[in-house]
Amino acid sequence: MKSDLPSILISRIRGLLLGLGLLFVSPLLPGCITTRVTTEPDCNTPANVTYTQQTTTAYFWGLKQPTDITPPCDRRFNHLNGVTVKSTFAHYLLSTVTLGVVNKRHVRWCCAPYVPPTDSI
Amino acid sequence: MSLPNGLQQLVVSELTNRHENFTQPLTPDTSFKLTIPSGLPDSKSEYRQTTANFQWLIKHAIENNIRLRAIGKNWSFAKVGVTNGGMIDTDALMQTFAIRNASVAPAYLTAGKSADNLFFTECGTTIHILEQLLEARNKSIRASGASNGQTVAGATSTGTHGAAFDFGAVHDTIVGLHIVCGPDKHIWLERASYPVAGQPFIDLLDVTEVIRDDDLFNAAVVSFGSFGFIHGIMLEIEALFWLKSYSAKSVPYTSALKKAMTDCDFSGITSVLNLPLPTPDAKPYHFQLIVNPHQFDLTGTDPSRGPFVRVLYKHHTKPAGATPPPLKPGFTYGDDTMGLIQTLLDKLTPRKLVPTLVNTLYPQALEDTDGWIGTMSDFFGNTNIRGKASSAAIGVDAKDSPRVLEEVVALNAESAFPGIMGLRWVKKTPATLGFTRFPITCVLELDGIESELTRQFLERTWNRLDALGIPYTQHWGKVNFNLDGSRIRRQYGDSAVDAWLTARNQLLDSPTRAVFTNDFMEKCGLDQEIVVDEPIA
């Protein structure tokens, strides 16, 4: 009887390679969950600027939380228009590898613009 | 470093545009944010302090040999509005002023106009907020882009065009500019042929100079931030109006539709769209096609393979039974979806899958807008495009639009474009480098996935039009990586380019020009020194 061993072996090697490939590639994948809270579309900053974002870290299964973010919104209005929290696969991987000791998230905010009342000239 | 009231330094070393097409490196410690100054007695003082802050920035840049550029909402797909020096975030500058008759040029009133038709705004006000402020006053802007998230200065500076075929683009709604064009110079600029500002208004701005000159104004109004900092903009507005939509998801590509495309004559498609006869109160304002090039029947025999067609009628009184467009659906694709598709297209090159991909996504690009009634902000609201997207736009004479469409569809048959097309019609602008420069310009947009496949298709499209000798222009704020000095001179003509350069040289002295020059301008030959007889003091 002809043995299927070589084909089974090749199949398993392929599966292993695929698994390893996925393992190495997956951290490179971009974010997989983005939660966004918005009110109005307007912000007082351009899109995609780094000074309205921060990476926060919690340690020891949440026992040590990151400090609260205080966005420098104009104090005359001091409202947020949006907050985006993003978790990437790398964040999950880090959390898994450290058994939950280190948890990271990207946070981006958008200050509502201070729109003074229309004056007249 | 001690900074004046209303100015703060930013910690930023690079800038990625909204659609993630590029990342612009910035010189550290050279970027600033302007806010409305605090603690001053009135809004006029706040405005004047901001002008002084702009002047401080120019002086600082000259002394430290750095380039600066104000940024709006960072929407541009091209590097036209950024520099490797500092980014000046002007988005918080949202002061607005209604105009009284006493502040208006007498000639404006003599012509039968009213100060009610004017509205003065700082550069950072978004189109969206302008619409809110104006609608509350029973007024309306006259044109906007397809969405309303840009700042007014950003929209005008890059030639945002909308689709007002009988009126024009966003910059065509502007009748005066307050420009800070030197450390000791800020001007009020308006057309000599259309003055709007009276002396009280000029006194309030406390400008160093008033210039009434059509050529200078027409050059400055589309200048992508290179004529100095545009601090304030005088818009001409009108009484609040409403738009009513007549649309069909597929209209056969027949001679009747081609006549609409070449002449904005809708008589041949009246029945298919159920268009009413124009009246003094209601007439066509906007015309748009959306085309899926992978499902397009050029013979016009397959009624299911035509373009989506929409005509908006402008109503001066609110139509009965008006209901605003419904809210957009709750689900949208993820921020990284486009980037993932880009990776697939670039790395795996599944080119045969492109038509299937586009055909699957195409229905999501269409909204069943037939019968909707709403204001400008209802129809041209915030965009929901997320992540890596590509959009290029070419302007062609409406007379050439069917031929250009057919050429692009033929190119797509040779190698598939991972995207769809939109066509909109816009009246000619007087702006010197406004890309809507044909009597009626058909703006053909190629919207798709940011990918090498898309870039190759765009380049083939531009090259094909060049080879066929079909005149065209390119949107300054959209993908236009092939632009250079010779193409720009071919598109606009030597006299227009020279007039624009002359105007810039007249308004800015050499050290200030250096501050407001960027790589894009150098690539396009728009940084050139032109010898002018006598600089404006």
XYZ file of C-alpha atoms in Angstrom:
658
model
C 0.000 0.000 0.000
C 1.312 3.392 -0.991
C 2.053 5.626 1.992
C 0.475 9.156 2.156
C 3.209 10.282 4.523
C 5.077 12.636 2.148
C 1.918 14.473 1.113
C 0.747 14.700 4.738
C 4.181 15.992 5.714
C 4.206 18.558 2.929
C 0.734 19.622 3.886
C 1.756 20.043 7.521
C 4.900 21.950 6.575
C 2.771 24.250 4.420
C 0.385 24.748 7.288
C 3.273 25.465 9.639
C 4.805 27.950 7.206
C 1.459 29.620 6.708
C 0.999 29.848 10.471
C 4.488 31.259 10.960
C 3.933 33.670 8.094
C 0.712 34.890 9.648
C 2.416 35.192 13.026
C 5.136 37.411 11.589
C 2.895 39.394 9.279
C 0.036 39.965 11.677
C 1.805 42.550 13.872
C 2.378 44.554 10.721
C -1.305 44.734 9.969
C -2.903 48.051 10.725
C -5.456 48.646 13.472
C -8.267 46.226 13.702
C -10.641 48.039 16.044
C -11.356 51.740 15.952
C -13.995 53.197 18.250
C -14.966 56.741 17.489
C -17.205 59.122 19.393
C -18.124 62.260 17.473
C -20.600 65.083 17.780
C -20.081 67.609 14.982
C -17.567 67.170 12.180
C -15.598 70.361 12.877
C -12.361 70.411 14.843
C -9.994 73.225 15.639
C -7.037 71.309 14.227
C -6.127 69.817 10.855
C -6.715 66.121 10.242
C -4.042 63.603 11.197
C -1.797 65.869 13.261
C 0.301 64.181 15.899
C -0.279 66.797 18.563
C -3.823 65.593 19.090
C -2.942 61.991 19.743
C -1.272 59.949 22.424
C -0.520 56.320 23.213
C -1.689 55.306 26.657
C -0.471 52.323 28.654
C -2.069 50.435 31.515
C -0.027 47.992 33.571
C -0.713 44.950 35.708
C -4.151 43.995 34.448
C -5.403 47.526 34.820
C -4.213 48.014 38.381
C -2.010 50.892 37.210
C -4.011 53.071 34.830
C -2.650 55.795 32.555
C -3.176 59.327 33.771
C -6.179 61.156 32.389
C -5.621 63.073 29.180
C -6.475 66.755 29.349
C -6.726 67.970 25.763
C -5.625 71.598 25.455
C -8.939 72.803 24.067
C -9.702 76.519 24.006
C -10.889 77.323 27.537
C -13.547 79.692 26.199
C -15.444 76.674 24.875
C -13.495 73.671 26.152
C -15.546 71.023 24.396
C -14.417 67.934 22.603
C -15.922 67.047 19.265
C -14.514 63.611 19.019
C -12.420 60.899 20.580
C -11.003 57.910 18.734
C -9.573 54.908 20.519
C -7.690 52.490 18.368
C -6.312 49.065 19.205
C -3.968 47.372 16.794
C -3.083 43.735 16.529
C 0.344 44.614 17.909
C -1.385 45.919 21.016
C -3.202 42.613 21.449
C -0.017 40.701 20.810
C 1.851 42.765 23.410
C -0.918 42.178 25.890
C -0.841 38.445 25.191
C 2.938 38.097 25.371
C 3.070 40.027 28.652
C 0.103 38.045 30.007
C -1.875 41.239 30.388
C 0.807 43.155 32.254
C 1.158 45.792 29.511
C -1.875 47.154 27.642
C -1.561 49.935 25.078
C -4.102 51.986 23.115
C -3.891 54.874 20.695
C -6.109 57.801 21.643
C -6.845 60.713 19.343
C -9.039 63.658 20.226
C -10.547 66.555 18.423
C -11.355 69.813 20.182
C -14.498 71.614 19.134
C -13.627 75.002 17.718
C -14.421 78.092 19.725
C -16.773 79.960 17.420
C -17.378 83.423 18.829
C -20.684 85.124 18.043
C -20.732 86.946 14.733
C -19.902 90.593 15.291
C -20.625 93.385 12.838
C -18.518 95.991 11.149
C 10.834 81.983 23.338
C 8.231 84.535 24.360
C 5.208 84.330 22.115
C 2.508 86.912 21.558
C -1.071 86.458 22.760
C -2.808 83.915 20.496
C 0.254 82.034 19.332
C 1.638 78.744 20.594
C 4.450 76.543 19.387
C 3.681 73.011 18.243
C 5.738 69.918 18.827
C 5.460 68.289 15.434
C 8.022 66.950 12.996
C 5.887 65.543 10.202
C 2.440 65.835 8.741
C 0.388 63.128 7.066
C -2.467 64.413 4.940
C -6.044 63.442 5.694
C -6.204 60.829 2.963
C -2.799 59.411 3.892
C -1.281 59.809 0.439
C 1.902 61.378 1.758
C 3.817 62.335 4.871
C 5.530 65.696 4.777
C 8.617 66.104 6.983
C 8.634 69.356 8.946
C 11.489 71.235 10.545
C 11.199 70.740 14.319
C 10.333 73.783 16.416
C 9.081 75.822 13.466
C 5.353 75.041 13.606
C 2.805 77.141 15.436
C -0.892 77.257 16.208
C -2.880 80.460 16.069
C -5.892 80.917 18.300
C -8.234 83.817 18.824
C -6.329 86.006 21.320
C -7.830 86.210 24.791
C -8.294 89.010 27.266
C -8.781 91.757 24.704
C -11.635 94.263 24.933
C -13.518 93.346 21.759
C -13.565 91.141 18.719
C -11.989 93.800 16.513
C -8.972 93.983 18.832
C -8.728 90.198 18.758
C -8.766 90.231 14.959
C -6.044 92.885 14.777
C -3.893 90.998 17.289
C -4.128 87.924 15.083
C -2.943 89.999 12.133
C 0.028 91.057 14.256
C 0.646 87.405 15.086
C 0.785 86.531 11.399
C 3.314 89.327 10.927
C 5.339 88.024 13.875
C 5.468 84.619 12.193
C 6.743 86.053 8.904
C 9.393 88.088 10.705
C 10.431 85.037 12.710
C 10.632 82.953 9.518
C 12.743 85.523 7.656
C 15.131 85.923 10.571
C 15.545 82.172 10.948
C 15.492 81.320 7.247
C 12.557 78.924 7.449
C 9.623 78.292 5.188
C 6.086 78.483 6.462
C 2.682 77.529 5.143
C -0.731 77.855 6.699
C -2.729 74.673 6.655
C -6.455 74.199 6.562
C -8.033 70.828 7.234
C -5.182 68.999 5.519
C -7.442 67.537 2.833
C -5.208 68.042 -0.190
C -3.997 64.935 -1.948
C -1.008 66.861 -3.334
C 1.824 68.619 -1.529
C 0.689 71.943 -2.903
C -0.083 73.399 0.519
C 2.741 72.106 2.693
C 6.390 72.905 3.160
C 9.368 71.216 4.769
C 9.625 74.162 7.162
C 6.843 74.956 9.573
C 3.129 74.276 9.524
C 0.914 77.096 10.742
C -2.317 75.703 12.127
C -4.961 78.376 11.515
C -7.973 76.143 12.115
C -9.005 77.874 15.339
C -9.360 81.267 13.659
C -13.138 81.438 13.354
C -14.111 85.046 13.925
C -16.892 86.238 11.649
C -18.364 89.668 10.964
C -21.592 90.774 9.361
C -21.223 93.921 7.291
C -23.177 97.130 7.764
C -24.073 99.393 4.862
C -21.754 102.106 6.199
C -18.813 99.736 5.783
C -19.483 99.014 2.142
C -18.046 100.723 -0.920
C -20.605 103.202 -2.259
C -20.264 101.681 -5.734
C -21.463 98.357 -4.358
C -24.628 99.917 -2.986
C -25.149 102.014 -6.108
C -25.152 98.797 -8.115
C -28.224 97.748 -6.173
C -26.420 95.407 -3.810
C -26.764 95.407 -0.058
C -24.332 94.865 2.786
C -26.565 91.900 3.637
C -24.938 90.188 0.671
C -21.505 90.323 2.304
C -19.997 88.305 5.128
C -16.440 88.568 6.434
C -14.737 85.558 7.957
C -11.377 84.529 9.277
C -9.457 81.935 7.317
C -10.021 78.963 9.642
C -13.805 78.910 9.540
C -15.002 75.723 7.923
C -17.575 75.713 5.171
C -19.757 73.694 7.542
C -19.689 76.352 10.271
C -20.171 79.110 7.716
C -23.289 77.333 6.531
C -24.570 77.048 10.086
C -23.934 80.728 10.804
C -25.455 81.864 7.532
C -28.513 79.645 7.657
C -29.254 81.082 11.087
C -29.319 84.486 9.366
C -31.506 83.144 6.559
C -28.542 83.293 4.177
C -26.550 80.824 2.135
C -23.120 80.422 0.636
C -23.263 80.348 -3.146
C -21.069 77.331 -3.857
C -19.208 74.643 -1.963
C -17.327 71.476 -2.672
C -18.979 68.078 -2.619
C -18.470 68.106 1.138
C -18.123 70.912 3.623
C -15.320 70.112 6.044
C -12.632 72.338 4.520
C -11.648 75.705 5.883
C -12.795 78.521 3.657
C -9.214 79.594 2.956
C -8.109 76.045 2.192
C -11.048 75.437 -0.121
C -10.507 78.583 -2.133
C -6.727 78.354 -2.249
C -6.728 75.008 -4.004
C -9.615 75.725 -6.335
C -12.411 73.667 -4.761
C -15.025 73.714 -7.456
C -18.370 72.252 -6.457
C -20.780 71.825 -9.343
C -22.517 75.123 -9.943
C -22.526 75.147 -13.733
C -24.240 78.514 -13.941
C -22.185 80.191 -11.211
C -18.720 78.847 -10.443
C -16.425 77.546 -7.730
C -15.915 78.421 -4.055
C -13.297 81.047 -4.890
C -15.787 82.709 -7.215
C -17.855 83.614 -4.159
C -14.975 85.740 -2.797
C -14.914 89.489 -3.356
C -12.157 90.653 -1.004
C -9.046 89.346 0.710
C -7.129 90.521 3.742
C -3.626 89.171 3.196
C -0.639 89.430 5.493
C 2.175 89.567 2.969
C 5.180 90.756 4.931
C 6.464 91.415 8.426
C 5.342 95.023 8.086
C 2.711 94.726 5.415
C -0.882 93.526 5.313
C -3.239 94.550 2.573
C -6.873 94.688 1.626
C -7.183 93.352 -1.915
C -10.283 93.514 -4.063
C -11.141 93.967 -7.721
C -11.067 97.484 -9.152
C -14.054 96.456 -11.232
C -15.999 95.243 -8.196
C -15.106 97.191 -5.053
C -16.868 96.136 -1.871
C -15.028 97.630 1.111
C -15.858 101.032 2.524
C -13.538 103.149 4.642
C -14.867 102.056 8.070
C -14.121 98.467 7.151
C -10.623 99.362 5.944
C -10.023 101.370 9.122
C -11.018 98.456 11.270
C -8.543 96.109 9.622
C -5.907 98.821 9.981
C -4.210 97.582 6.812
C -0.993 99.108 5.575
C -2.359 99.326 2.054
C -5.541 99.017 0.005
C -5.137 97.542 -3.452
C -7.966 97.528 -5.945
C -6.678 95.601 -8.927
C -8.399 92.873 -10.938
C -5.209 91.133 -12.035
C -3.747 90.957 -8.549
C -7.023 89.782 -7.044
C -7.563 87.118 -9.687
C -4.045 85.816 -9.110
C -4.257 85.800 -5.317
C -7.626 84.102 -4.965
C -6.241 80.732 -6.103
C -2.641 80.739 -4.900
C -2.446 77.744 -2.505
C -1.086 79.792 0.373
C 1.887 81.222 -1.514
C 0.814 84.889 -1.504
C 1.228 85.247 2.260
C -1.211 84.422 5.028
C -4.826 84.981 3.998
C -6.258 86.210 7.280
C -9.740 87.345 6.269
C -12.084 86.666 3.389
C -15.065 88.691 2.247
C -17.692 86.392 0.806
C -20.603 87.408 -1.316
C -23.595 85.472 -0.076
C -27.268 85.361 -0.954
C -30.674 84.717 0.531
C -31.128 81.172 1.783
C -32.048 78.850 -1.045
C -33.037 75.202 -1.304
C -32.033 72.476 -3.672
C -34.298 69.770 -5.021
C -32.805 66.629 -6.460
C -33.855 64.836 -9.621
C -31.795 61.733 -10.135
C -31.744 58.315 -11.740
C -29.388 55.450 -11.001
C -28.795 54.563 -14.630
C -29.460 56.757 -17.633
C -28.563 55.392 -21.091
C -25.555 57.080 -22.658
C -27.382 58.565 -25.633
C -27.087 61.719 -27.709
C -29.574 63.360 -25.329
C -27.278 62.756 -22.376
C -24.271 63.891 -24.402
C -26.107 67.134 -25.160
C -26.576 67.655 -21.442
C -22.862 67.018 -20.992
C -21.689 69.396 -23.707
C -24.193 72.242 -23.235
C -25.882 71.712 -19.858
C -29.036 71.433 -21.946
C -31.280 68.956 -20.147
C -34.166 69.011 -22.587
C -33.322 65.527 -23.873
C -33.291 63.922 -20.418
C -36.301 65.738 -19.023
C -38.539 62.706 -19.123
C -36.050 60.230 -17.698
C -35.354 62.501 -14.709
C -38.871 63.986 -14.460
C -37.391 67.472 -14.645
C -39.844 70.370 -14.365
C -39.628 73.389 -16.595
C -37.345 76.086 -15.129
C -39.168 79.009 -13.541
C -37.966 82.335 -12.095
C -38.110 80.652 -8.685
C -36.465 77.358 -9.592
C -33.876 76.449 -12.178
C -31.038 73.936 -12.588
C -27.976 74.672 -10.442
C -25.939 71.474 -10.303
C -25.318 68.626 -12.739
C -23.433 65.452 -11.918
C -22.738 62.016 -13.348
C -21.235 59.043 -11.551
C -19.776 56.411 -13.813
C -18.637 52.885 -13.122
C -16.193 52.341 -15.998
C -16.446 48.580 -15.563
C -20.174 48.601 -16.270
C -20.577 51.291 -18.881
C -22.319 50.837 -22.195
C -20.983 53.415 -24.621
C -23.616 52.462 -27.206
C -26.444 53.548 -24.917
C -28.461 50.434 -25.707
C -28.259 48.818 -22.274
C -30.323 50.982 -19.899
C -28.821 49.269 -16.864
C -25.266 50.241 -17.816
C -25.485 53.991 -17.935
C -24.256 56.586 -15.472
C -25.997 57.785 -12.344
C -27.330 61.259 -13.206
C -28.355 64.010 -10.820
C -29.630 67.524 -11.481
C -30.295 69.841 -8.547
C -32.757 72.683 -8.995
C -32.150 75.835 -6.984
C -35.329 77.156 -5.346
C -35.559 80.664 -3.916
C -38.596 79.759 -1.850
C -38.807 76.562 0.119
C -40.664 73.899 -1.863
C -43.747 72.469 -0.231
C -43.314 69.197 1.605
C -39.584 69.639 1.834
C -37.877 66.886 3.733
C -34.126 66.895 4.206
C -31.991 64.065 2.940
C -31.958 61.144 5.358
C -29.010 60.519 7.619
C -26.285 58.338 6.244
C -26.428 54.668 7.271
C -24.763 53.727 10.534
C -22.281 51.286 9.066
C -19.194 52.421 7.238
C -16.023 50.662 6.259
C -13.069 50.757 8.629
C -10.283 53.315 8.720
C -7.778 50.800 7.447
C -9.906 49.094 4.831
C -8.601 51.209 1.980
C -5.024 50.667 3.133
C -5.598 46.930 3.202
C -6.971 46.999 -0.339
C -3.973 49.094 -1.380
C -1.650 46.435 0.005
C -3.543 43.742 -1.869
C -3.447 45.677 -5.124
C 0.214 46.612 -4.827
C 1.601 43.338 -3.521
C -0.660 40.681 -4.936
C -1.692 42.525 -8.110
C -4.966 40.667 -8.578
C -5.774 42.885 -11.539
C -8.473 40.612 -12.880
C -10.300 41.051 -9.615
C -10.466 44.834 -9.945
C -13.717 45.023 -11.955
C -15.416 42.624 -9.535
C -14.165 44.644 -6.604
C -15.401 47.918 -8.077
C -18.717 46.437 -9.203
C -19.287 45.191 -5.670
C -18.483 48.522 -4.056
C -20.097 50.777 -6.697
C -23.665 50.595 -5.350
C -22.381 51.993 -2.045
C -21.226 55.134 -3.868
C -24.751 55.863 -5.044
C -27.429 57.482 -2.949
C -31.033 57.389 -4.019
C -31.371 61.150 -3.868
C -34.371 61.546 -6.151
C -36.884 63.926 -4.594
C -34.672 65.130 -1.763
C -34.987 68.775 -0.810
C -32.449 70.519 1.353
C -29.990 73.320 1.772
C -26.384 73.371 0.595
C -25.258 71.823 3.866
C -27.841 69.072 3.564
C -26.627 68.023 0.129
C -22.914 68.695 0.475
C -22.278 67.599 4.042
C -19.370 65.954 5.779
C -17.458 63.294 3.919
C -17.276 59.704 5.185
C -14.197 58.730 3.213
C -11.721 57.166 5.628
C -8.159 56.045 5.307
C -6.081 55.806 2.165
C -8.003 57.135 -0.795
C -6.959 58.582 -4.108
C -8.715 61.287 -6.030
C -7.561 63.084 -9.131
C -9.560 65.611 -11.112
C -9.073 67.033 -14.544
C -10.879 70.005 -15.971
C -11.915 69.842 -19.618
C -14.160 71.947 -21.784
C -17.718 70.661 -21.442
C -17.741 70.318 -25.238
C -14.998 67.685 -24.912
C -16.541 65.836 -21.989
C -18.162 62.905 -23.872
C -14.987 62.269 -25.833
C -12.856 62.360 -22.677
C -15.238 60.044 -20.864
C -15.114 57.593 -23.752
C -11.308 57.702 -23.816
C -11.102 56.951 -20.096
C -13.556 54.073 -20.435
C -11.439 52.715 -23.304
C -8.298 53.008 -21.178
C -10.070 51.130 -18.425
C -10.821 48.308 -20.849
C -7.082 48.015 -21.505
C -6.134 47.945 -17.820
C -8.658 48.198 -15.035
C -8.868 51.263 -12.802
C -9.606 50.437 -9.155
C -12.131 53.203 -8.778
C -15.018 55.088 -10.286
C -15.533 58.455 -11.940
C -17.587 61.510 -11.155
C -18.289 64.308 -13.601
C -19.470 67.742 -12.525
C -19.931 70.963 -14.425
C -18.688 74.362 -13.256
C -18.828 77.819 -14.819
C -15.563 79.449 -15.834
C -13.601 81.241 -13.122
C -11.784 84.550 -13.557
C -9.039 83.276 -11.207
C -5.745 83.340 -13.085
C -4.743 79.802 -12.151
C -8.227 78.534 -11.398
C -8.441 75.140 -13.039
C -12.117 75.625 -13.955
C -10.970 77.792 -16.833
C -13.162 76.646 -19.723
C -16.470 78.439 -20.493
C -18.147 75.570 -18.713
C -15.587 73.209 -17.243
C -16.428 69.549 -16.889
C -14.486 68.329 -13.862
C -13.822 64.632 -14.315
C -12.841 63.024 -11.042
C -11.138 59.676 -10.804
C -11.731 58.419 -7.290
C -10.280 55.159 -6.137
C -7.942 53.222 -3.959
C -4.537 54.740 -3.282
C -2.325 52.237 -5.086
C 0.311 51.881 -7.772
C -2.387 50.575 -10.102
C -4.324 53.814 -9.641
C -1.261 55.973 -10.202
C -0.460 54.106 -13.403
C -4.003 54.595 -14.646
C -3.949 58.309 -13.877
C -0.678 58.755 -15.705
C -2.018 56.912 -18.741
C -5.110 59.130 -18.688
C -3.108 62.357 -18.582
C -0.749 61.074 -21.285
C -3.654 60.032 -23.510
C -5.214 63.485 -23.318
C -1.826 65.017 -24.110
C -1.424 62.692 -27.099
C -4.896 63.508 -28.388
C -4.311 67.220 -27.958
C -7.387 67.649 -25.764
C -6.874 70.705 -23.534
C -7.191 69.981 -19.833
C -6.205 71.281 -16.442
C -5.598 69.524 -13.138
C -7.020 70.189 -9.697
C -4.315 71.747 -7.506
C -5.434 69.943 -4.365
C -5.895 66.476 -5.834
C -3.497 63.848 -7.110
C -1.384 65.598 -9.735
C 2.084 64.096 -9.444
C 2.859 64.685 -13.131
C 2.543 68.460 -12.871
C 5.641 70.431 -13.781
C 6.427 73.800 -15.275
C 5.903 72.847 -18.888
C 2.560 71.131 -18.231
C 1.312 74.089 -16.260
C 2.276 76.484 -19.022
C 0.606 74.202 -21.554
C -2.563 74.048 -19.441
C -2.894 77.730 -18.550
C -0.817 79.483 -21.196
C 2.317 81.566 -20.722
C 0.446 84.815 -20.237
C -1.630 83.480 -17.332
C 1.367 81.889 -15.613
C 3.449 85.035 -16.078
C 0.596 87.202 -14.795
C 0.347 85.028 -11.679
C 4.107 85.192 -11.097
C 4.090 88.933 -11.659
C 1.306 89.391 -9.136
C 3.164 87.319 -6.531
C 6.326 89.313 -7.133
C 4.397 92.554 -6.787
C 2.774 91.617 -3.514
C 5.686 89.885 -1.763
C 9.261 91.086 -1.497
C 12.037 88.586 -2.027
C 12.581 87.519 1.630
C 8.834 87.005 2.106
C 8.534 85.058 -1.132
C 11.210 82.712 0.190
C 9.094 82.078 3.303
C 6.047 81.130 1.225
C 7.795 78.985 -1.393
C 7.599 75.201 -1.238
C 8.916 72.192 -3.143
C 5.711 71.864 -5.171
C 6.109 75.399 -6.493
C 9.751 74.825 -7.354
C 8.809 71.669 -9.247
C 6.165 73.610 -11.146
C 8.242 76.709 -11.843
C 5.898 78.838 -9.758
C 8.710 80.105 -7.553
C 10.321 82.123 -10.323
C 11.474 85.648 -9.817
C 9.853 88.035 -12.238
C 11.279 91.497 -12.617
C 8.507 93.991 -12.073
C 8.822 97.630 -12.979
C 8.003 98.871 -9.540
C 7.123 96.753 -6.511
C 4.009 97.800 -4.684
C 5.232 99.514 -1.528
